[in-house]
mmCIF file of C-alpha atoms and ligand atoms in Angstrom:
data_model
loop_
_atom_site.group_PDB
_atom_site.id
_atom_site.type_symbol
_atom_site.label_atom_id
_atom_site.label_comp_id
_atom_site.label_asym_id
_atom_site.label_seq_id
_atom_site.Cartn_x
_atom_site.Cartn_y
_atom_site.Cartn_z
ATOM 1 C CA MET A 1 -12.411 -16.297 11.381
ATOM 2 C CA LEU A 2 -9.582 -18.881 11.350
ATOM 3 C CA LYS A 3 -7.791 -17.359 8.375
ATOM 4 C CA ASN A 4 -7.515 -13.987 10.148
ATOM 5 C CA GLU A 5 -6.194 -15.659 13.269
ATOM 6 C CA VAL A 6 -3.612 -17.598 11.241
ATOM 7 C CA LEU A 7 -2.524 -14.445 9.404
ATOM 8 C CA TYR A 8 -2.182 -12.633 12.721
ATOM 9 C CA ALA A 9 -0.042 -15.492 14.130
ATOM 10 C CA LEU A 10 2.188 -15.406 11.060
ATOM 11 C CA GLU A 11 2.396 -11.633 11.228
ATOM 12 C CA GLN A 12 3.654 -11.929 14.855
ATOM 13 C CA LYS A 13 6.551 -14.003 13.532
ATOM 14 C CA LYS A 14 6.867 -12.245 10.184
ATOM 15 C CA GLY A 15 9.786 -13.678 8.246
ATOM 16 C CA ASP A 16 10.019 -16.876 10.398
ATOM 17 C CA VAL A 17 8.559 -20.262 9.667
ATOM 18 C CA MET A 18 5.656 -21.583 11.740
ATOM 19 C CA THR A 19 4.792 -25.257 11.486
ATOM 20 C CA GLY A 20 1.335 -26.505 10.543
ATOM 21 C CA GLY A 21 1.255 -28.492 13.805
ATOM 22 C CA GLU A 22 2.114 -25.428 15.893
ATOM 23 C CA LEU A 23 -0.712 -23.431 14.243
ATOM 24 C CA ALA A 24 -3.194 -26.320 14.470
ATOM 25 C CA GLU A 25 -2.495 -26.746 18.187
ATOM 26 C CA ARG A 26 -2.747 -23.064 18.874
ATOM 27 C CA PHE A 27 -6.183 -22.751 17.360
ATOM 28 C CA GLY A 28 -7.492 -26.237 18.318
ATOM 29 C CA VAL A 29 -8.077 -27.298 14.689
ATOM 30 C CA SER A 30 -6.689 -29.935 12.296
ATOM 31 C CA ARG A 31 -3.665 -29.348 10.069
ATOM 32 C CA THR A 32 -6.006 -29.676 7.131
ATOM 33 C CA ALA A 33 -7.971 -26.724 8.430
ATOM 34 C CA ILE A 34 -4.736 -24.733 8.678
ATOM 35 C CA TRP A 35 -3.739 -25.798 5.167
ATOM 36 C CA LYS A 36 -7.136 -24.574 3.875
ATOM 37 C CA ALA A 37 -6.796 -21.247 5.714
ATOM 38 C CA ILE A 38 -3.281 -20.760 4.241
ATOM 39 C CA HIS A 39 -4.689 -21.567 0.779
ATOM 40 C CA THR A 40 -7.364 -18.882 1.182
ATOM 41 C CA LEU A 41 -4.861 -16.347 2.548
ATOM 42 C CA LYS A 42 -2.627 -16.900 -0.457
ATOM 43 C CA ALA A 43 -5.586 -16.498 -2.801
ATOM 44 C CA ASP A 44 -6.350 -13.186 -1.004
ATOM 45 C CA GLY A 45 -2.879 -12.011 -2.081
ATOM 46 C CA ASN A 46 -0.906 -12.567 1.089
ATOM 47 C CA GLU A 47 2.783 -13.378 0.508
ATOM 48 C CA ILE A 48 2.995 -16.715 2.317
ATOM 49 C CA ILE A 49 5.629 -19.259 1.392
ATOM 50 C CA THR A 50 5.016 -22.934 2.048
ATOM 51 C CA VAL A 51 8.287 -24.497 3.112
ATOM 52 C CA PRO A 52 7.852 -28.187 2.239
ATOM 53 C CA ASN A 53 7.776 -30.528 5.245
ATOM 54 C CA VAL A 54 8.393 -27.608 7.567
ATOM 55 C CA GLY A 55 5.610 -25.012 7.604
ATOM 56 C CA TYR A 56 4.607 -21.555 6.482
ATOM 57 C CA ARG A 57 6.392 -18.208 6.348
ATOM 58 C CA LEU A 58 4.895 -14.763 5.876
ATOM 59 C CA LEU A 59 7.369 -12.692 3.848
ATOM 60 C CA PRO A 60 8.618 -9.503 5.475
ATOM 61 C CA THR A 61 7.354 -7.602 2.420
ATOM 62 C CA ASN A 62 3.734 -8.740 2.960
ATOM 63 C CA ASP A 63 1.738 -5.529 3.330
ATOM 64 C CA THR A 64 -1.807 -6.649 4.137
ATOM 65 C CA LEU A 65 -3.656 -4.218 6.406
ATOM 66 C CA SER A 66 -4.801 -5.685 9.713
ATOM 67 C CA SER A 67 -6.778 -3.819 12.414
ATOM 68 C CA LYS A 68 -5.547 -6.296 14.966
ATOM 69 C CA VAL A 69 -1.891 -5.733 14.092
ATOM 70 C CA ILE A 70 -2.438 -1.967 14.076
ATOM 71 C CA SER A 71 -4.210 -2.083 17.477
ATOM 72 C CA ASP A 72 -1.349 -4.098 18.958
ATOM 73 C CA LYS A 73 1.067 -1.324 18.021
ATOM 74 C CA LEU A 74 -1.074 1.572 19.415
ATOM 75 C CA THR A 75 -0.004 3.337 22.556
ATOM 76 C CA THR A 76 -2.894 5.812 22.452
ATOM 77 C CA ASP A 77 -5.804 6.416 24.861
ATOM 78 C CA PHE A 78 -8.437 7.222 22.277
ATOM 79 C CA ILE A 79 -7.066 7.865 18.764
ATOM 80 C CA GLY A 80 -7.607 4.712 16.666
ATOM 81 C CA ARG A 81 -8.943 2.624 19.581
ATOM 82 C CA SER A 82 -12.129 2.361 17.494
ATOM 83 C CA LEU A 83 -11.232 1.522 13.934
ATOM 84 C CA THR A 84 -12.970 0.638 10.671
ATOM 85 C CA LEU A 85 -10.927 -1.113 7.960
ATOM 86 C CA LEU A 86 -12.393 -1.115 4.458
ATOM 87 C CA PRO A 87 -11.154 -3.090 1.438
ATOM 88 C CA SER A 88 -11.896 0.013 -0.595
ATOM 89 C CA ALA A 89 -13.701 3.334 -0.161
ATOM 90 C CA ASN A 90 -14.828 6.150 -2.385
ATOM 91 C CA SER A 91 -12.914 8.468 -0.055
ATOM 92 C CA THR A 92 -12.361 7.867 3.647
ATOM 93 C CA ASN A 93 -13.061 11.527 4.406
ATOM 94 C CA GLN A 94 -16.327 11.375 2.413
ATOM 95 C CA TYR A 95 -17.237 8.085 4.118
ATOM 96 C CA LEU A 96 -17.153 9.815 7.510
ATOM 97 C CA LYS A 97 -18.859 12.915 6.217
ATOM 98 C CA GLU A 98 -21.801 10.959 4.877
ATOM 99 C CA MET A 99 -22.380 8.754 7.877
ATOM 100 C CA ASP A 100 -24.140 9.423 11.131
ATOM 101 C CA THR A 101 -21.066 9.796 13.367
ATOM 102 C CA SER A 102 -22.999 10.601 16.528
ATOM 103 C CA ASN A 103 -22.422 7.059 17.846
ATOM 104 C CA LEU A 104 -18.743 6.940 16.988
ATOM 105 C CA PRO A 105 -16.229 7.825 19.677
ATOM 106 C CA ASP A 106 -13.805 10.708 19.451
ATOM 107 C CA GLY A 107 -10.682 9.504 17.612
ATOM 108 C CA HIS A 108 -12.471 6.893 15.518
ATOM 109 C CA VAL A 109 -10.353 6.042 12.507
ATOM 110 C CA VAL A 110 -11.394 4.818 9.037
ATOM 111 C CA ILE A 111 -8.672 3.165 6.892
ATOM 112 C CA ALA A 112 -9.124 1.930 3.306
ATOM 113 C CA ASN A 113 -6.806 -0.266 1.241
ATOM 114 C CA GLY A 114 -7.602 1.922 -1.732
ATOM 115 C CA GLN A 115 -9.852 4.827 -2.714
ATOM 116 C CA GLU A 116 -11.820 5.244 -5.947
ATOM 117 C CA ASN A 117 -12.167 8.961 -5.553
ATOM 118 C CA GLY A 118 -9.477 10.093 -3.086
ATOM 119 C CA ARG A 119 -9.707 13.848 -2.551
ATOM 120 C CA GLY A 120 -7.129 16.480 -2.061
ATOM 121 C CA ARG A 121 -7.337 20.198 -1.280
ATOM 122 C CA TYR A 122 -9.183 22.560 -3.587
ATOM 123 C CA GLY A 123 -11.142 19.779 -5.275
ATOM 124 C CA ARG A 124 -8.007 18.046 -6.559
ATOM 125 C CA SER A 125 -7.818 14.296 -6.572
ATOM 126 C CA PHE A 126 -5.478 12.140 -4.547
ATOM 127 C CA ILE A 127 -4.733 9.024 -6.582
ATOM 128 C CA SER A 128 -5.118 6.044 -4.240
ATOM 129 C CA PRO A 129 -4.337 2.683 -5.870
ATOM 130 C CA LEU A 130 -5.263 -0.476 -3.975
ATOM 131 C CA GLY A 131 -2.500 -1.594 -1.620
ATOM 132 C CA GLU A 132 -0.065 1.128 -2.603
ATOM 133 C CA GLY A 133 -0.621 3.669 0.159
ATOM 134 C CA ILE A 134 -2.147 4.561 3.473
ATOM 135 C CA TYR A 135 -5.543 6.235 3.145
ATOM 136 C CA MET A 136 -7.088 7.105 6.492
ATOM 137 C CA SER A 137 -9.285 9.612 8.200
ATOM 138 C CA ILE A 138 -9.447 10.510 11.923
ATOM 139 C CA LEU A 139 -12.792 11.696 13.399
ATOM 140 C CA LEU A 140 -12.365 14.381 16.036
ATOM 141 C CA THR A 141 -14.870 16.140 18.216
ATOM 142 C CA PRO A 142 -12.861 19.158 19.426
ATOM 143 C CA LYS A 143 -13.936 20.424 22.797
ATOM 144 C CA SER A 144 -12.361 23.879 22.662
ATOM 145 C CA ALA A 145 -12.647 26.847 20.331
ATOM 146 C CA TRP A 146 -8.859 26.797 20.451
ATOM 147 C CA HIS A 147 -8.910 23.958 17.932
ATOM 148 C CA SER A 148 -8.492 25.520 14.541
ATOM 149 C CA ILE A 149 -8.438 23.617 11.275
ATOM 150 C CA ARG A 150 -5.041 24.944 10.321
ATOM 151 C CA LEU A 151 -3.484 23.930 13.627
ATOM 152 C CA MET A 152 -5.000 20.456 13.362
ATOM 153 C CA THR A 153 -3.414 20.103 9.950
ATOM 154 C CA VAL A 154 -0.169 21.202 11.455
ATOM 155 C CA CYS A 155 -0.534 18.540 14.172
ATOM 156 C CA ALA A 156 -1.149 15.897 11.520
ATOM 157 C CA ALA A 157 1.871 17.043 9.474
ATOM 158 C CA VAL A 158 4.128 16.867 12.551
ATOM 159 C CA ALA A 159 2.721 13.469 13.429
ATOM 160 C CA VAL A 160 3.336 12.057 9.914
ATOM 161 C CA SER A 161 6.808 13.578 9.723
ATOM 162 C CA ARG A 162 7.841 12.056 13.093
ATOM 163 C CA ALA A 163 6.231 8.739 12.289
ATOM 164 C CA VAL A 164 7.982 8.468 8.923
ATOM 165 C CA GLU A 165 11.289 9.338 10.567
ATOM 166 C CA ASN A 166 10.759 6.709 13.343
ATOM 167 C CA ILE A 167 9.532 3.895 11.134
ATOM 168 C CA CYS A 168 11.453 4.543 7.888
ATOM 169 C CA GLY A 169 14.565 6.179 9.234
ATOM 170 C CA VAL A 170 14.568 9.074 6.798
ATOM 171 C CA ARG A 171 14.066 12.790 7.276
ATOM 172 C CA ALA A 172 10.552 13.796 6.308
ATOM 173 C CA ASP A 173 10.268 17.470 5.319
ATOM 174 C CA ILE A 174 7.171 19.646 5.474
ATOM 175 C CA LYS A 175 5.808 22.013 2.858
ATOM 176 C CA TRP A 176 3.368 24.521 4.337
ATOM 177 C CA VAL A 177 0.727 23.735 5.174
ATOM 178 C CA ASN A 178 -0.232 20.147 4.547
ATOM 179 C CA ASP A 179 2.314 18.207 2.506
ATOM 180 C CA ILE A 180 5.137 15.885 3.580
ATOM 181 C CA PHE A 181 8.067 15.609 1.247
ATOM 182 C CA LEU A 182 10.909 13.078 0.928
ATOM 183 C CA ASN A 183 13.959 14.196 -1.082
ATOM 184 C CA GLY A 184 12.041 16.988 -2.779
ATOM 185 C CA LYS A 185 8.988 14.981 -3.837
ATOM 186 C CA LYS A 186 5.537 14.680 -2.239
ATOM 187 C CA LEU A 187 5.048 11.651 -0.022
ATOM 188 C CA CYS A 188 1.888 12.566 1.826
ATOM 189 C CA GLY A 189 -1.045 14.985 1.668
ATOM 190 C CA ILE A 190 -3.406 15.990 4.459
ATOM 191 C CA LEU A 191 -6.980 17.154 3.988
ATOM 192 C CA THR A 192 -8.691 18.489 7.105
ATOM 193 C CA GLU A 193 -12.405 19.157 6.850
ATOM 194 C CA ALA A 194 -14.893 20.576 9.362
ATOM 195 C CA VAL A 195 -18.424 19.267 9.600
ATOM 196 C CA MET A 196 -20.714 22.076 10.758
ATOM 197 C CA SER A 197 -23.789 21.494 12.900
ATOM 198 C CA GLY A 198 -26.902 22.441 10.960
ATOM 199 C CA GLU A 199 -28.671 24.466 13.640
ATOM 200 C CA LEU A 200 -25.888 26.504 15.210
ATOM 201 C CA GLY A 201 -23.422 26.672 12.361
ATOM 202 C CA GLU A 202 -20.699 25.585 14.778
ATOM 203 C CA ILE A 203 -18.005 23.023 14.134
ATOM 204 C CA ASP A 204 -19.495 19.685 15.059
ATOM 205 C CA THR A 205 -16.716 17.316 14.089
ATOM 206 C CA VAL A 206 -13.411 17.596 12.295
ATOM 207 C CA ILE A 207 -12.123 14.953 9.873
ATOM 208 C CA VAL A 208 -8.336 14.785 9.381
ATOM 209 C CA GLY A 209 -7.617 12.824 6.211
ATOM 210 C CA ILE A 210 -4.086 11.493 5.639
ATOM 211 C CA GLY A 211 -2.814 9.950 2.447
ATOM 212 C CA ILE A 212 0.741 8.478 2.331
ATOM 213 C CA ASN A 213 2.282 6.815 -0.710
ATOM 214 C CA THR A 214 3.981 3.634 0.412
ATOM 215 C CA GLY A 215 4.282 1.430 -2.716
ATOM 216 C CA SER A 216 4.211 2.135 -6.449
ATOM 217 C CA VAL A 217 3.659 5.744 -7.472
ATOM 218 C CA PRO A 218 1.153 6.148 -10.355
ATOM 219 C CA ASP A 219 2.847 7.213 -13.633
ATOM 220 C CA GLU A 220 0.810 10.420 -13.918
ATOM 221 C CA VAL A 221 2.308 11.877 -10.732
ATOM 222 C CA ARG A 222 5.754 10.224 -10.792
ATOM 223 C CA ASN A 223 7.520 13.510 -11.565
ATOM 224 C CA ILE A 224 6.184 15.257 -8.452
ATOM 225 C CA ALA A 225 5.349 12.372 -6.028
ATOM 226 C CA THR A 226 7.321 9.652 -4.334
ATOM 227 C CA SER A 227 6.728 6.784 -1.922
ATOM 228 C CA VAL A 228 8.340 5.077 1.095
ATOM 229 C CA LYS A 229 9.329 2.186 -1.143
ATOM 230 C CA ASP A 230 10.889 4.429 -3.802
ATOM 231 C CA GLU A 231 12.960 6.422 -1.309
ATOM 232 C CA THR A 232 13.964 3.725 1.170
ATOM 233 C CA GLY A 233 13.317 0.348 -0.380
ATOM 234 C CA LEU A 234 11.101 -0.505 2.598
ATOM 235 C CA TYR A 235 7.900 -2.342 1.914
ATOM 236 C CA GLY A 236 5.402 -4.104 4.187
ATOM 237 C CA ILE A 237 5.343 -1.390 6.804
ATOM 238 C CA ARG A 238 1.775 -0.020 6.401
ATOM 239 C CA ASN A 239 0.431 -1.391 9.666
ATOM 240 C CA SER A 240 3.431 -0.088 11.619
ATOM 241 C CA LEU A 241 3.351 3.309 9.930
ATOM 242 C CA ILE A 242 -0.399 3.730 10.478
ATOM 243 C CA ALA A 243 -0.035 2.910 14.208
ATOM 244 C CA GLU A 244 2.944 5.265 14.616
ATOM 245 C CA VAL A 245 1.102 8.154 12.854
ATOM 246 C CA LEU A 246 -1.833 7.671 15.209
ATOM 247 C CA ASN A 247 0.471 7.417 18.273
ATOM 248 C CA GLN A 248 2.271 10.586 17.297
ATOM 249 C CA PHE A 249 -0.957 12.370 16.401
ATOM 250 C CA GLU A 250 -2.550 11.776 19.774
ATOM 251 C CA THR A 251 0.506 13.165 21.592
ATOM 252 C CA VAL A 252 0.569 16.260 19.411
ATOM 253 C CA TYR A 253 -3.193 16.744 19.428
ATOM 254 C CA CYS A 254 -3.342 16.528 23.218
ATOM 255 C CA ASP A 255 -0.359 18.823 23.663
ATOM 256 C CA TYR A 256 -1.426 21.629 21.408
ATOM 257 C CA VAL A 257 -4.013 23.177 23.664
ATOM 258 C CA ASP A 258 -1.078 23.977 25.943
ATOM 259 C CA LYS A 259 0.602 27.101 24.564
ATOM 260 C CA GLU A 260 4.089 26.052 25.775
ATOM 261 C CA LYS A 261 3.830 22.669 24.123
ATOM 262 C CA MET A 262 2.340 24.224 20.966
ATOM 263 C CA ARG A 263 5.610 26.218 20.689
ATOM 264 C CA ASP A 264 7.547 22.907 20.681
ATOM 265 C CA ILE A 265 5.219 21.548 18.009
ATOM 266 C CA LEU A 266 5.682 24.649 15.835
ATOM 267 C CA ASN A 267 9.461 24.555 16.420
ATOM 268 C CA TYR A 268 9.520 20.995 15.103
ATOM 269 C CA TYR A 269 7.297 22.040 12.147
ATOM 270 C CA ASP A 270 9.604 24.969 11.468
ATOM 271 C CA SER A 271 12.683 22.698 11.620
ATOM 272 C CA ARG A 272 11.281 20.467 8.859
ATOM 273 C CA LEU A 273 10.005 23.351 6.732
ATOM 274 C CA PHE A 274 12.334 22.813 3.785
ATOM 275 C CA ILE A 275 10.971 25.800 1.879
ATOM 276 C CA LYS A 276 12.565 28.234 4.375
ATOM 277 C CA GLY A 277 14.727 30.786 2.638
ATOM 278 C CA ARG A 278 13.413 29.767 -0.776
ATOM 279 C CA GLU A 279 11.407 31.805 -3.236
ATOM 280 C CA VAL A 280 7.826 30.653 -3.692
ATOM 281 C CA LEU A 281 4.773 31.750 -5.620
ATOM 282 C CA VAL A 282 2.065 32.673 -3.153
ATOM 283 C CA ASN A 283 -1.442 32.017 -4.480
ATOM 284 C CA ASN A 284 -4.052 33.356 -2.027
ATOM 285 C CA TYR A 285 -6.833 33.443 -4.602
ATOM 286 C CA HIS A 286 -7.011 37.263 -4.584
ATOM 287 C CA ASN A 287 -3.585 37.594 -6.158
ATOM 288 C CA LYS A 288 -0.358 35.794 -6.925
ATOM 289 C CA TYR A 289 3.050 37.080 -6.024
ATOM 290 C CA VAL A 290 6.630 35.901 -5.524
ATOM 291 C CA ALA A 291 7.981 35.987 -1.926
ATOM 292 C CA LYS A 292 10.707 34.470 0.195
ATOM 293 C CA VAL A 293 9.754 32.114 3.035
ATOM 294 C CA VAL A 294 10.883 33.111 6.533
ATOM 295 C CA GLY A 295 9.097 30.508 8.748
ATOM 296 C CA VAL A 296 5.810 30.045 10.619
ATOM 297 C CA ASP A 297 4.323 32.189 13.383
ATOM 298 C CA GLU A 298 2.575 31.083 16.575
ATOM 299 C CA ASN A 299 -0.665 30.466 14.644
ATOM 300 C CA ALA A 300 1.073 28.403 11.994
ATOM 301 C CA ALA A 301 0.611 31.199 9.426
ATOM 302 C CA LEU A 302 3.452 31.234 6.888
ATOM 303 C CA ILE A 303 5.758 34.277 7.246
ATOM 304 C CA VAL A 304 7.139 35.555 3.944
ATOM 305 C CA THR A 305 8.869 38.695 2.744
ATOM 306 C CA THR A 306 7.577 40.144 -0.505
ATOM 307 C CA GLN A 307 9.841 41.503 -3.232
ATOM 308 C CA SER A 308 9.150 45.029 -1.922
ATOM 309 C CA GLY A 309 10.457 43.941 1.493
ATOM 310 C CA ASP A 310 7.162 43.760 3.340
ATOM 311 C CA GLU A 311 6.565 40.926 5.840
ATOM 312 C CA GLU A 312 3.292 39.067 5.369
ATOM 313 C CA HIS A 313 1.666 36.293 7.412
ATOM 314 C CA ILE A 314 -0.311 33.977 5.104
ATOM 315 C CA THR A 315 -3.216 32.148 6.619
ATOM 316 C CA SER A 316 -4.915 30.703 3.540
ATOM 317 C CA GLY A 317 -4.200 29.707 -0.042
ATOM 318 C CA GLU A 318 -1.171 27.786 -1.106
ATOM 319 C CA ILE A 319 2.417 28.198 -2.278
ATOM 320 C CA GLN A 320 4.319 26.776 -5.208
ATOM 321 C CA LEU A 321 8.070 26.305 -5.231
ATOM 322 C CA GLN A 322 9.828 28.467 -7.838
HETATM 323 C C1 LIG B 401 -3.750 16.931 -0.646
HETATM 324 O O1 LIG B 401 -2.696 16.473 -1.081
HETATM 325 O O2 LIG B 401 -4.225 18.013 -1.125
HETATM 326 C C2 LIG B 401 -4.502 16.222 0.399
HETATM 327 C C3 LIG B 401 -4.621 14.723 0.133
HETATM 328 C C4 LIG B 401 -5.397 14.020 1.210
HETATM 329 C C5 LIG B 401 -5.629 12.565 0.906
HETATM 330 C C6 LIG B 401 -6.266 11.804 2.030
HETATM 331 S S1 LIG B 401 -6.305 10.072 1.725
HETATM 332 C C7 LIG B 401 -7.415 9.829 3.006
HETATM 333 C C8 LIG B 401 -8.383 10.972 2.998
HETATM 334 N N1 LIG B 401 -9.479 10.705 2.118
HETATM 335 C C9 LIG B 401 -9.504 11.514 1.044
HETATM 336 O O3 LIG B 401 -10.305 11.472 0.099
HETATM 337 N N2 LIG B 401 -8.485 12.402 1.122
HETATM 338 C C10 LIG B 401 -7.686 12.191 2.331
#
């Protein structure tokens, strides 16, 4: 469609002016056709400025999702090479869980501009307003029993932390096991879900769901959550950040079957574990107790010392900062 081509062309020169004639010639259409496409793009909410007698400029803050722009920035072999972009979804994880994924390739990614019923761990919700975050799910068909849900979540956390640091230039901390924090507030949550095969009860596919706040943070979570925009002032980076998360994820995901490389991944994870040395409330659903965080072991279990001095390796449940 012409409007998508025009948006893509403007995106390539984001911040610079392109003339109507230049665009018309590029797509072999009249200037009037370009003018109409620009009009529709503006009506769709794109931040395009018409510079009188000169041309059109896409503002650097424009944050429209584009599968073409994302694909251009991918360096992966398979993660994100097949991609579905939705204006809105109930939940991108649920979307994949409910569909027949047998025809979808390993590494297929679903991205939504907003979610009506974004889901977090333990049945919590993940508030996902339109245009204010990255809401995406990666479909994986793990080939080895080595692949554990917890380690895949760790891979995703490392990928998001590295991507945020590369694209936004800020240190992105990790809270075991699935949260990314910026300056003490939650930026991103990860929900990894296994889909079991009916007959054999084996893991059929794994869905890694990633939610990152990029724009305005909803009032109801403002005291505990933050966003890229709030912490860095950056806006208009969703396409770049999505691509970088996928690039980083593929590297980490391919590396982690190699025990040596897994050590490096866990070392990175450990270096960003900002709860180290701090007292936390461990809630493993059998009991709750206060303990001090030591680090993570080779299986990404959280090592803590209890108040009676015992060392424990926590593999499930969650922790709350004291
Ligand atoms: C958490 O904080 O407990 C996890 C939040 C995970 C949110 C992401 S957004 C994309 C995907 N779809 C969902 O419904 N949830 C995950």
